[in-house]
PDB file of C-alpha atoms (C1' of nucleotides) in Angstrom:
ATOM      1  CA  MET A  21      -2.690   6.563  16.766  1.00 38.00           C
ATOM      2  CA  PRO A  22      -1.080   4.585  13.976  1.00 37.00           C
ATOM      3  CA  SER A  23       1.302   6.168  13.142  1.00 37.00           C
ATOM      4  CA  GLY A  24       0.895   9.420  14.885  1.00 38.00           C
ATOM      5  CA  LYS A  25       4.375  10.604  15.153  1.00 41.00           C
ATOM      6  CA  ARG A  26       4.526  14.030  14.417  1.00 41.00           C
ATOM      7  CA  THR A  27       7.729  15.684  14.050  1.00 36.00           C
ATOM      8  CA  LYS A  28       7.162  17.933  16.866  1.00 35.00           C
ATOM      9  CA  ALA A  29      10.004  19.380  19.494  1.00 34.00           C
ATOM     10  CA  MET A  30      12.651  16.879  19.261  1.00 36.00           C
ATOM     11  CA  LYS A  31      14.287  16.841  22.574  1.00 34.00           C
ATOM     12  CA  THR A  32      17.364  14.688  21.731  1.00 32.00           C
ATOM     13  CA  GLU A  33      19.343  16.075  24.355  1.00 30.00           C
ATOM     14  CA  THR A  34      16.580  15.863  27.160  1.00 31.00           C
ATOM     15  CA  SER A  35      17.937  13.508  29.835  1.00 31.00           C
ATOM     16  CA  ASP A  36      14.823  11.940  30.927  1.00 32.00           C
ATOM     17  CA  LYS A  37      16.005   8.623  32.380  1.00 29.00           C
ATOM     18  CA  LEU A  38      15.580   5.351  30.511  1.00 29.00           C
ATOM     19  CA  VAL A  39      13.064   4.404  33.367  1.00 30.00           C
ATOM     20  CA  VAL A  40      10.809   2.224  31.751  1.00 33.00           C
ATOM     21  CA  GLU A  41       7.648   2.971  33.231  1.00 33.00           C
ATOM     22  CA  GLY A  42       4.457   0.258  33.226  1.00 34.00           C
ATOM     23  CA  GLY A  43       1.950  -0.740  35.475  1.00 35.00           C
ATOM     24  CA  PRO A  44       1.792  -4.137  37.491  1.00 36.00           C
ATOM     25  CA  SER A  45       1.337  -6.242  34.855  1.00 40.00           C
ATOM     26  CA  ASP A  46       4.166  -4.737  32.300  1.00 39.00           C
ATOM     27  CA  SER A  47       7.007  -7.643  32.822  1.00 40.00           C
ATOM     28  CA  THR A  48       4.055 -10.170  31.494  1.00 40.00           C
ATOM     29  CA  LYS A  49       3.453  -8.422  28.723  1.00 39.00           C
ATOM     30  CA  LYS A  50       7.639  -7.835  27.950  1.00 40.00           C
ATOM     31  CA  ALA A  51       7.413 -11.815  28.379  1.00 42.00           C
ATOM     32  CA  GLN A  52       4.634 -12.049  25.791  1.00 42.00           C
ATOM     33  CA  ALA A  53       6.355  -9.443  23.524  1.00 42.00           C
ATOM     34  CA  ALA A  54       9.880 -11.909  23.572  1.00 43.00           C
ATOM     35  CA  LYS A  55       7.596 -14.831  22.807  1.00 42.00           C
ATOM     36  CA  ASP A  56       5.845 -13.100  20.401  1.00 44.00           C
ATOM     37  CA  CYS A  57       8.989 -12.119  18.420  1.00 43.00           C
ATOM     38  CA  GLY A  58      10.767 -15.517  18.996  1.00 44.00           C
ATOM     39  CA  ASN A  59      14.180 -14.938  19.640  1.00 43.00           C
ATOM     40  CA  GLU A  60      14.841 -12.507  22.192  1.00 51.00           C
ATOM     41  CA  SER A  61      18.625 -11.348  21.047  1.00 49.00           C
ATOM     42  CA  SER A  62      18.023 -10.306  17.614  1.00 58.00           C
ATOM     43  CA  ARG A  63      14.939  -7.834  17.166  1.00 91.00           C
ATOM     44  CA  TYR A  64      13.738  -6.289  13.968  1.00 98.00           C
ATOM     45  CA  TRP A  65      11.256  -3.820  13.969  1.00 98.00           C
ATOM     46  CA  LEU A  66       8.223  -2.396  12.037  1.00 98.00           C
ATOM     47  CA  MET A  67       6.385   0.837  12.383  1.00 98.00           C
ATOM     48  CA  LYS A  68       3.667   2.358  10.862  1.00 98.00           C
ATOM     49  CA  SER A  69       3.604   5.656   9.784  1.00 97.00           C
ATOM     50  CA  GLU A  70       1.501   8.324   7.530  1.00 95.00           C
ATOM     51  CA  PRO A  71       3.260   9.900   5.143  1.00 94.00           C
ATOM     52  CA  GLU A  72       0.167  12.063   4.125  1.00 85.00           C
ATOM     53  CA  SER A  73      -1.606  15.008   5.928  1.00 77.00           C
ATOM     54  CA  ARG A  74      -5.001  14.385   6.722  1.00 69.00           C
ATOM     55  CA  MET A  75      -8.108  15.761   8.715  1.00 59.00           C
ATOM     56  CA  GLU A  76      -8.744  14.097  12.176  1.00 58.00           C
ATOM     57  CA  LYS A  77     -11.504  15.658  14.381  1.00 52.00           C
ATOM     58  CA  GLY A  78     -11.905  18.621  11.860  1.00 53.00           C
ATOM     59  CA  VAL A  79      -8.122  19.668  12.283  1.00 58.00           C
ATOM     60  CA  ASP A  80      -4.932  18.848   9.842  1.00 62.00           C
ATOM     61  CA  VAL A  81      -3.167  16.508  11.446  1.00 68.00           C
ATOM     62  CA  LYS A  82       0.342  16.670  10.532  1.00 78.00           C
ATOM     63  CA  GLN A  83       1.702  13.149   9.409  1.00 87.00           C
ATOM     64  CA  PHE A  84       5.366  12.059   9.143  1.00 95.00           C
ATOM     65  CA  GLY A  85       6.699   9.994   6.667  1.00 97.00           C
ATOM     66  CA  ILE A  86      10.323   9.163   5.802  1.00 97.00           C
ATOM     67  CA  GLU A  87      11.269  12.463   4.781  1.00 97.00           C
ATOM     68  CA  ASP A  88      10.416  13.892   7.635  1.00 97.00           C
ATOM     69  CA  LEU A  89      12.465  11.977   9.426  1.00 98.00           C
ATOM     70  CA  LYS A  90      15.663  12.521   6.961  1.00 97.00           C
ATOM     71  CA  ALA A  91      15.086  16.102   7.559  1.00 97.00           C
ATOM     72  CA  GLN A  92      14.796  16.132  11.629  1.00 97.00           C
ATOM     73  CA  PRO A  93      18.068  17.569  13.385  1.00 98.00           C
ATOM     74  CA  LYS A  94      20.434  14.466  13.704  1.00 98.00           C
ATOM     75  CA  GLN A  95      18.012  12.927  11.846  1.00 98.00           C
ATOM     76  CA  THR A  96      15.778  11.721  14.842  1.00 98.00           C
ATOM     77  CA  ALA A  97      12.611  12.005  15.971  1.00 98.00           C
ATOM     78  CA  CYS A  98      10.531  10.829  18.815  1.00 97.00           C
ATOM     79  CA  TRP A  99       7.559   8.168  17.881  1.00 98.00           C
ATOM     80  CA  ASP A 100       5.131   9.716  19.958  1.00 96.00           C
ATOM     81  CA  GLY A 101       1.303   8.841  19.109  1.00 95.00           C
ATOM     82  CA  VAL A 102       1.228   5.228  19.675  1.00 96.00           C
ATOM     83  CA  ARG A 103      -2.338   4.478  21.679  1.00 96.00           C
ATOM     84  CA  ASN A 104      -2.470   0.612  21.448  1.00 96.00           C
ATOM     85  CA  TYR A 105      -1.218  -1.186  23.992  1.00 95.00           C
ATOM     86  CA  GLN A 106       0.589  -3.913  22.348  1.00 96.00           C
ATOM     87  CA  ALA A 107       2.197  -1.810  20.539  1.00 97.00           C
ATOM     88  CA  ARG A 108       3.360   0.544  23.152  1.00 97.00           C
ATOM     89  CA  ASN A 109       4.513  -3.082  24.634  1.00 96.00           C
ATOM     90  CA  PHE A 110       6.812  -3.452  22.055  1.00 97.00           C
ATOM     91  CA  LEU A 111       8.309  -0.006  22.211  1.00 97.00           C
ATOM     92  CA  ARG A 112       8.926  -0.857  25.411  1.00 96.00           C
ATOM     93  CA  ALA A 113      10.978  -3.836  24.424  1.00 97.00           C
ATOM     94  CA  MET A 114      12.944  -2.375  22.078  1.00 97.00           C
ATOM     95  CA  LYS A 115      16.682  -1.787  22.763  1.00 97.00           C
ATOM     96  CA  VAL A 116      19.321   0.841  21.361  1.00 97.00           C
ATOM     97  CA  GLY A 117      20.782  -0.399  17.959  1.00 97.00           C
ATOM     98  CA  GLU A 118      18.078  -2.473  16.770  1.00 98.00           C
ATOM     99  CA  GLU A 119      16.641  -1.892  13.136  1.00 98.00           C
ATOM    100  CA  ALA A 120      13.270  -1.221  12.012  1.00 98.00           C
ATOM    101  CA  PHE A 121      11.512  -0.774   8.694  1.00 98.00           C
ATOM    102  CA  PHE A 122       9.969   2.693   8.654  1.00 98.00           C
ATOM    103  CA  TYR A 123       6.586   1.941   6.737  1.00 98.00           C
ATOM    104  CA  HIS A 124       4.107   4.462   4.938  1.00 98.00           C
ATOM    105  CA  SER A 125      -0.002   3.363   6.068  1.00 97.00           C
ATOM    106  CA  ASN A 126      -2.969   4.583   4.933  1.00 95.00           C
ATOM    107  CA  CYS A 127      -1.666   6.557   1.440  1.00 94.00           C
ATOM    108  CA  LYS A 128      -1.617   5.956  -2.334  1.00 93.00           C
ATOM    109  CA  GLU A 129       0.634   3.792  -2.064  1.00 95.00           C
ATOM    110  CA  PRO A 130       1.531   1.505   1.427  1.00 97.00           C
ATOM    111  CA  GLY A 131       4.954  -0.134   2.126  1.00 98.00           C
ATOM    112  CA  ILE A 132       8.535  -0.200   3.177  1.00 98.00           C
ATOM    113  CA  ALA A 133      10.252   2.801   2.334  1.00 98.00           C
ATOM    114  CA  GLY A 134      13.591   2.925   4.697  1.00 98.00           C
ATOM    115  CA  LEU A 135      15.224   2.044   7.477  1.00 98.00           C
ATOM    116  CA  MET A 136      16.010   3.549  11.236  1.00 98.00           C
ATOM    117  CA  LYS A 137      17.202   2.361  13.741  1.00 98.00           C
ATOM    118  CA  ILE A 138      16.436   2.498  18.146  1.00 98.00           C
ATOM    119  CA  VAL A 139      18.588   5.265  19.805  1.00 98.00           C
ATOM    120  CA  LYS A 140      16.685   5.931  23.058  1.00 98.00           C
ATOM    121  CA  GLU A 141      14.801   3.191  24.680  1.00 98.00           C
ATOM    122  CA  ALA A 142      11.453   4.078  25.714  1.00 97.00           C
ATOM    123  CA  TYR A 143      10.571   7.462  27.561  1.00 97.00           C
ATOM    124  CA  PRO A 144       6.885   8.726  28.482  1.00 97.00           C
ATOM    125  CA  ASP A 145       5.321  10.511  25.667  1.00 97.00           C
ATOM    126  CA  HIS A 146       4.790  13.772  26.145  1.00 96.00           C
ATOM    127  CA  THR A 147       1.790  14.304  24.220  1.00 95.00           C
ATOM    128  CA  GLN A 148      -0.627  12.309  26.438  1.00 94.00           C
ATOM    129  CA  PHE A 149      -0.301  15.349  28.909  1.00 94.00           C
ATOM    130  CA  GLU A 150      -1.017  18.142  26.239  1.00 93.00           C
ATOM    131  CA  LYS A 151      -4.504  19.181  25.853  1.00 88.00           C
ATOM    132  CA  GLY A 152      -5.443  19.946  22.523  1.00 86.00           C
ATOM    133  CA  SER A 153      -3.093  17.034  21.120  1.00 89.00           C
ATOM    134  CA  PRO A 154      -4.685  14.494  18.958  1.00 89.00           C
ATOM    135  CA  HIS A 155      -3.017  11.977  21.237  1.00 92.00           C
ATOM    136  CA  TYR A 156      -4.175  13.585  24.449  1.00 92.00           C
ATOM    137  CA  ASP A 157      -4.982  10.847  27.145  1.00 93.00           C
ATOM    138  CA  PRO A 158      -6.511  12.742  30.046  1.00 90.00           C
ATOM    139  CA  SER A 159      -6.885   9.204  31.852  1.00 91.00           C
ATOM    140  CA  SER A 160      -3.235   9.114  31.851  1.00 92.00           C
ATOM    141  CA  LYS A 161      -1.412  10.522  35.131  1.00 90.00           C
ATOM    142  CA  LYS A 162       1.867  11.753  35.744  1.00 91.00           C
ATOM    143  CA  ASP A 163       3.425   9.805  37.938  1.00 91.00           C
ATOM    144  CA  ASN A 164       2.329   6.726  35.896  1.00 91.00           C
ATOM    145  CA  PRO A 165       1.854   7.493  32.512  1.00 94.00           C
ATOM    146  CA  LYS A 166       0.394   4.668  30.411  1.00 95.00           C
ATOM    147  CA  TRP A 167       2.026   5.645  26.960  1.00 96.00           C
ATOM    148  CA  SER A 168       5.779   5.267  25.723  1.00 97.00           C
ATOM    149  CA  VAL A 169       7.884   7.241  22.710  1.00 98.00           C
ATOM    150  CA  VAL A 170      11.305   5.458  22.071  1.00 98.00           C
ATOM    151  CA  ASP A 171      13.443   7.607  19.399  1.00 98.00           C
ATOM    152  CA  VAL A 172      14.594   6.616  16.575  1.00 98.00           C
ATOM    153  CA  GLN A 173      17.642   7.829  14.042  1.00 98.00           C
ATOM    154  CA  PHE A 174      17.249   7.222   9.871  1.00 98.00           C
ATOM    155  CA  ILE A 175      19.648   4.717   8.570  1.00 98.00           C
ATOM    156  CA  ARG A 176      18.534   5.231   4.747  1.00 98.00           C
ATOM    157  CA  MET A 177      16.041   4.449   2.357  1.00 98.00           C
ATOM    158  CA  THR A 178      15.941   0.997   0.982  1.00 98.00           C
ATOM    159  CA  LYS A 179      17.030   1.023  -2.560  1.00 97.00           C
ATOM    160  CA  ARG A 180      13.730   0.937  -3.808  1.00 97.00           C
ATOM    161  CA  PHE A 181      10.523   1.555  -2.307  1.00 97.00           C
ATOM    162  CA  ILE A 182       8.844  -1.813  -1.591  1.00 98.00           C
ATOM    163  CA  PRO A 183       5.277  -2.086  -1.779  1.00 97.00           C
ATOM    164  CA  LEU A 184       2.366  -3.765   0.412  1.00 98.00           C
ATOM    165  CA  ALA A 185       1.085  -5.202  -2.580  1.00 97.00           C
ATOM    166  CA  GLU A 186       4.455  -7.079  -3.510  1.00 97.00           C
ATOM    167  CA  LEU A 187       4.904  -8.449   0.313  1.00 98.00           C
ATOM    168  CA  LYS A 188       1.219  -9.561  -0.136  1.00 97.00           C
ATOM    169  CA  VAL A 189       1.945 -11.780  -2.997  1.00 97.00           C
ATOM    170  CA  HIS A 190       5.095 -13.579  -1.173  1.00 97.00           C
ATOM    171  CA  HIS A 191       3.065 -13.657   2.089  1.00 97.00           C
ATOM    172  CA  GLN A 192       0.525 -15.697   0.405  1.00 96.00           C
ATOM    173  CA  ALA A 193       2.356 -17.811  -1.203  1.00 97.00           C
ATOM    174  CA  HIS A 194       4.709 -18.737   1.632  1.00 97.00           C
ATOM    175  CA  LYS A 195       1.605 -19.257   3.650  1.00 95.00           C
ATOM    176  CA  ALA A 196       0.488 -21.553   0.817  1.00 94.00           C
ATOM    177  CA  SER A 197       3.836 -23.582   0.461  1.00 93.00           C
ATOM    178  CA  GLY A 198       6.194 -22.436   3.317  1.00 95.00           C
ATOM    179  CA  GLY A 199       8.588 -19.324   3.459  1.00 96.00           C
ATOM    180  CA  PRO A 200       9.641 -16.429   5.893  1.00 97.00           C
ATOM    181  CA  LEU A 201       6.312 -14.360   5.107  1.00 97.00           C
ATOM    182  CA  GLU A 202       4.399 -17.270   6.262  1.00 96.00           C
ATOM    183  CA  ASN A 203       3.364 -15.316   9.711  1.00 96.00           C
ATOM    184  CA  MET A 204       4.351 -11.926   8.847  1.00 97.00           C
ATOM    185  CA  ALA A 205       2.567  -9.603  11.584  1.00 97.00           C
ATOM    186  CA  LEU A 206       1.550  -7.004   8.751  1.00 98.00           C
ATOM    187  CA  PHE A 207      -0.561  -9.295   7.949  1.00 97.00           C
ATOM    188  CA  THR A 208      -2.050 -11.388  10.387  1.00 96.00           C
ATOM    189  CA  ARG A 209      -1.676  -8.830  12.882  1.00 95.00           C
ATOM    190  CA  GLN A 210      -3.625  -6.430  10.536  1.00 93.00           C
ATOM    191  CA  ARG A 211      -3.830  -3.011  12.891  1.00 95.00           C
ATOM    192  CA  LEU A 212      -0.881  -3.352  15.247  1.00 97.00           C
ATOM    193  CA  SER A 213       1.501  -0.265  14.310  1.00 97.00           C
ATOM    194  CA  VAL A 214       4.549  -1.353  15.628  1.00 98.00           C
ATOM    195  CA  GLN A 215       5.624  -4.907  15.216  1.00 97.00           C
ATOM    196  CA  PRO A 216       8.190  -7.358  15.395  1.00 97.00           C
ATOM    197  CA  LEU A 217       9.993  -9.126  13.104  1.00 97.00           C
ATOM    198  CA  THR A 218      11.810 -12.194  12.871  1.00 97.00           C
ATOM    199  CA  LYS A 219      15.367 -12.447  11.373  1.00 96.00           C
ATOM    200  CA  GLY A 220      14.156 -14.768   8.781  1.00 97.00           C
ATOM    201  CA  GLU A 221      11.523 -12.162   7.480  1.00 97.00           C
ATOM    202  CA  PHE A 222      13.630  -9.091   7.959  1.00 98.00           C
ATOM    203  CA  ASP A 223      16.289 -10.660   5.494  1.00 97.00           C
ATOM    204  CA  PHE A 224      13.692 -11.649   3.302  1.00 98.00           C
ATOM    205  CA  VAL A 225      12.170  -8.561   2.791  1.00 98.00           C
ATOM    206  CA  LEU A 226      15.786  -7.262   2.446  1.00 97.00           C
ATOM    207  CA  SER A 227      16.570  -9.275  -0.069  1.00 97.00           C
ATOM    208  CA  LEU A 228      13.303  -7.709  -2.148  1.00 97.00           C
ATOM    209  CA  GLU A 229      15.605  -4.529  -2.680  1.00 95.00           C
ATOM    210  CA  ASP A 230      17.533  -6.173  -5.413  1.00 93.00           C
ATOM    211  CA  LYS A 231      15.343  -7.864  -7.103  1.00 88.00           C
ATOM    212  CA  LYS A 232      13.064  -6.620  -9.837  1.00 78.00           C
ATOM    213  CA  PRO A 233       9.517  -5.456  -8.432  1.00 78.00           C
ATOM    214  CA  SER A 234       7.457  -8.534  -9.234  1.00 70.00           C
TER     215      SER A 234
ATOM    216  C1'  DG B 285     -14.953   7.058   0.677  1.00 70.00           C
ATOM    217  C1'  DC B 286     -16.443   2.401   1.542  1.00 70.00           C
ATOM    218  C1'  DC B 287     -15.878  -0.936   4.832  1.00 70.00           C
ATOM    219  C1'  DA B 288     -13.607  -5.080   7.053  1.00 70.00           C
ATOM    220  C1'  DA B 289     -11.309  -6.019  11.155  1.00 70.00           C
ATOM    221  C1'  DC B 290     -10.501  -5.435  15.525  1.00 70.00           C
ATOM    222  C1'  DG B 291      -9.660  -2.568  19.695  1.00 70.00           C
ATOM    223  C1'  DT B 292     -12.550  -0.393  23.842  1.00 70.00           C
ATOM    224  C1'  DT B 293     -16.233   0.946  26.340  1.00 70.00           C
ATOM    225  C1'  DG B 294     -19.843   0.396  29.201  1.00 70.00           C
ATOM    226  C1'  DG B 295     -24.455  -1.356  30.502  1.00 70.00           C
ATOM    227  C1'  DC B 296     -26.052  -5.141  32.338  1.00 70.00           C
TER     228       DC B 296
ATOM    229  C1'  DG C 108     -17.149 -11.182  33.054  1.00 70.00           C
ATOM    230  C1'  DC C 109     -20.184 -10.972  28.889  1.00 70.00           C
ATOM    231  C1'  DC C 110     -21.362  -8.759  24.687  1.00 70.00           C
ATOM    232  C1'  DA C 111     -23.477  -4.978  22.047  1.00 70.00           C
ATOM    233  C1'  DA C 112     -22.180  -0.585  20.340  1.00 70.00           C
ATOM    234  C1'  DC C 113     -18.949   2.371  19.031  1.00 70.00           C
ATOM    235  C1'  DG C 114     -14.316   4.233  17.013  1.00 70.00           C
ATOM    236  C1'  DT C 115     -10.078   3.442  14.858  1.00 70.00           C
ATOM    237  C1'  DT C 116      -6.900   1.530  11.656  1.00 70.00           C
ATOM    238  C1'  DG C 117      -5.691   1.208   7.178  1.00 70.00           C
ATOM    239  C1'  DG C 118      -6.018  -1.291   2.738  1.00 70.00           C
ATOM    240  C1'  DC C 119      -8.769  -0.434  -1.459  1.00 70.00           C
TER     241       DC C 119
END
DNA sequence: GCCAACGTTGGC
DNA sequence: GCCAACGTTGGC
C-alpha cells in the first residue's frame, strides 16, 4: 500500500462530493494529525510511490512514478491504494492548494523527484471495492468506506533529484547538533507513506536543489 | 534477495 | 487487553 497508486482511470470530472467520510473517532485522529505537524495553516506533505513495476501476489503490479503523473491528462492523478490508518488520516487532512513532495520509494535510488499539489480533497478510494485489485478490502462497506484518496497535480520536477542518502546525512547532522531535519518523519516514522512536513523541513529540502550533491 | 522495523491479526 | 505470529514496507 505504500504508494501504490496506479495510473488508472483518472476521473477528474467526477463530482463526488467532497464528503470526508470517516469513522467515529475521525475528528480525534484529525486533531492528532494536526498536532503532529505543528502549524495547521501551512501544511506540506511527502508522499511515497514506487516508480518501478514489481511482482505482488504473483501479479505484475503497475507502479507509479513522477513521470507517470506527468503523463496523465491534466497531469493529475488520484492517489489510491493507501492502506494504513495514519497515512489515510493525513490524506483526509489535506487541503486544496497544499504542496507535496513526490518521493520515489522501493527502487534503485530512493529520494525526492518533484513537487505536486493537492487539487481535490479526500473522497473514497474506488480500489477498495474492486475485487481483484491488489488494494481490494472486503471489510470496507460502501456506506462507510474505510479508505480515501486525494487528487494530486504535477507542479514540477525538482531541479535535481534529491536522494534519500543525502537527506539522511543532513538528518543525522541535525539530530546531533540541531537543524531543520532533526525530526523529519521520513526518518522518525519510517514506514509512513503519507507524511507531513513542517515549513522548516520543506524549505530546507528545497534549498538543497541549488546546492551541489553532497 | 535479505532483513529490520513496525503495523495488524487473532488466540487466549 | 496482552502479545506472539504474521505480513508488509522499503532501505540496502
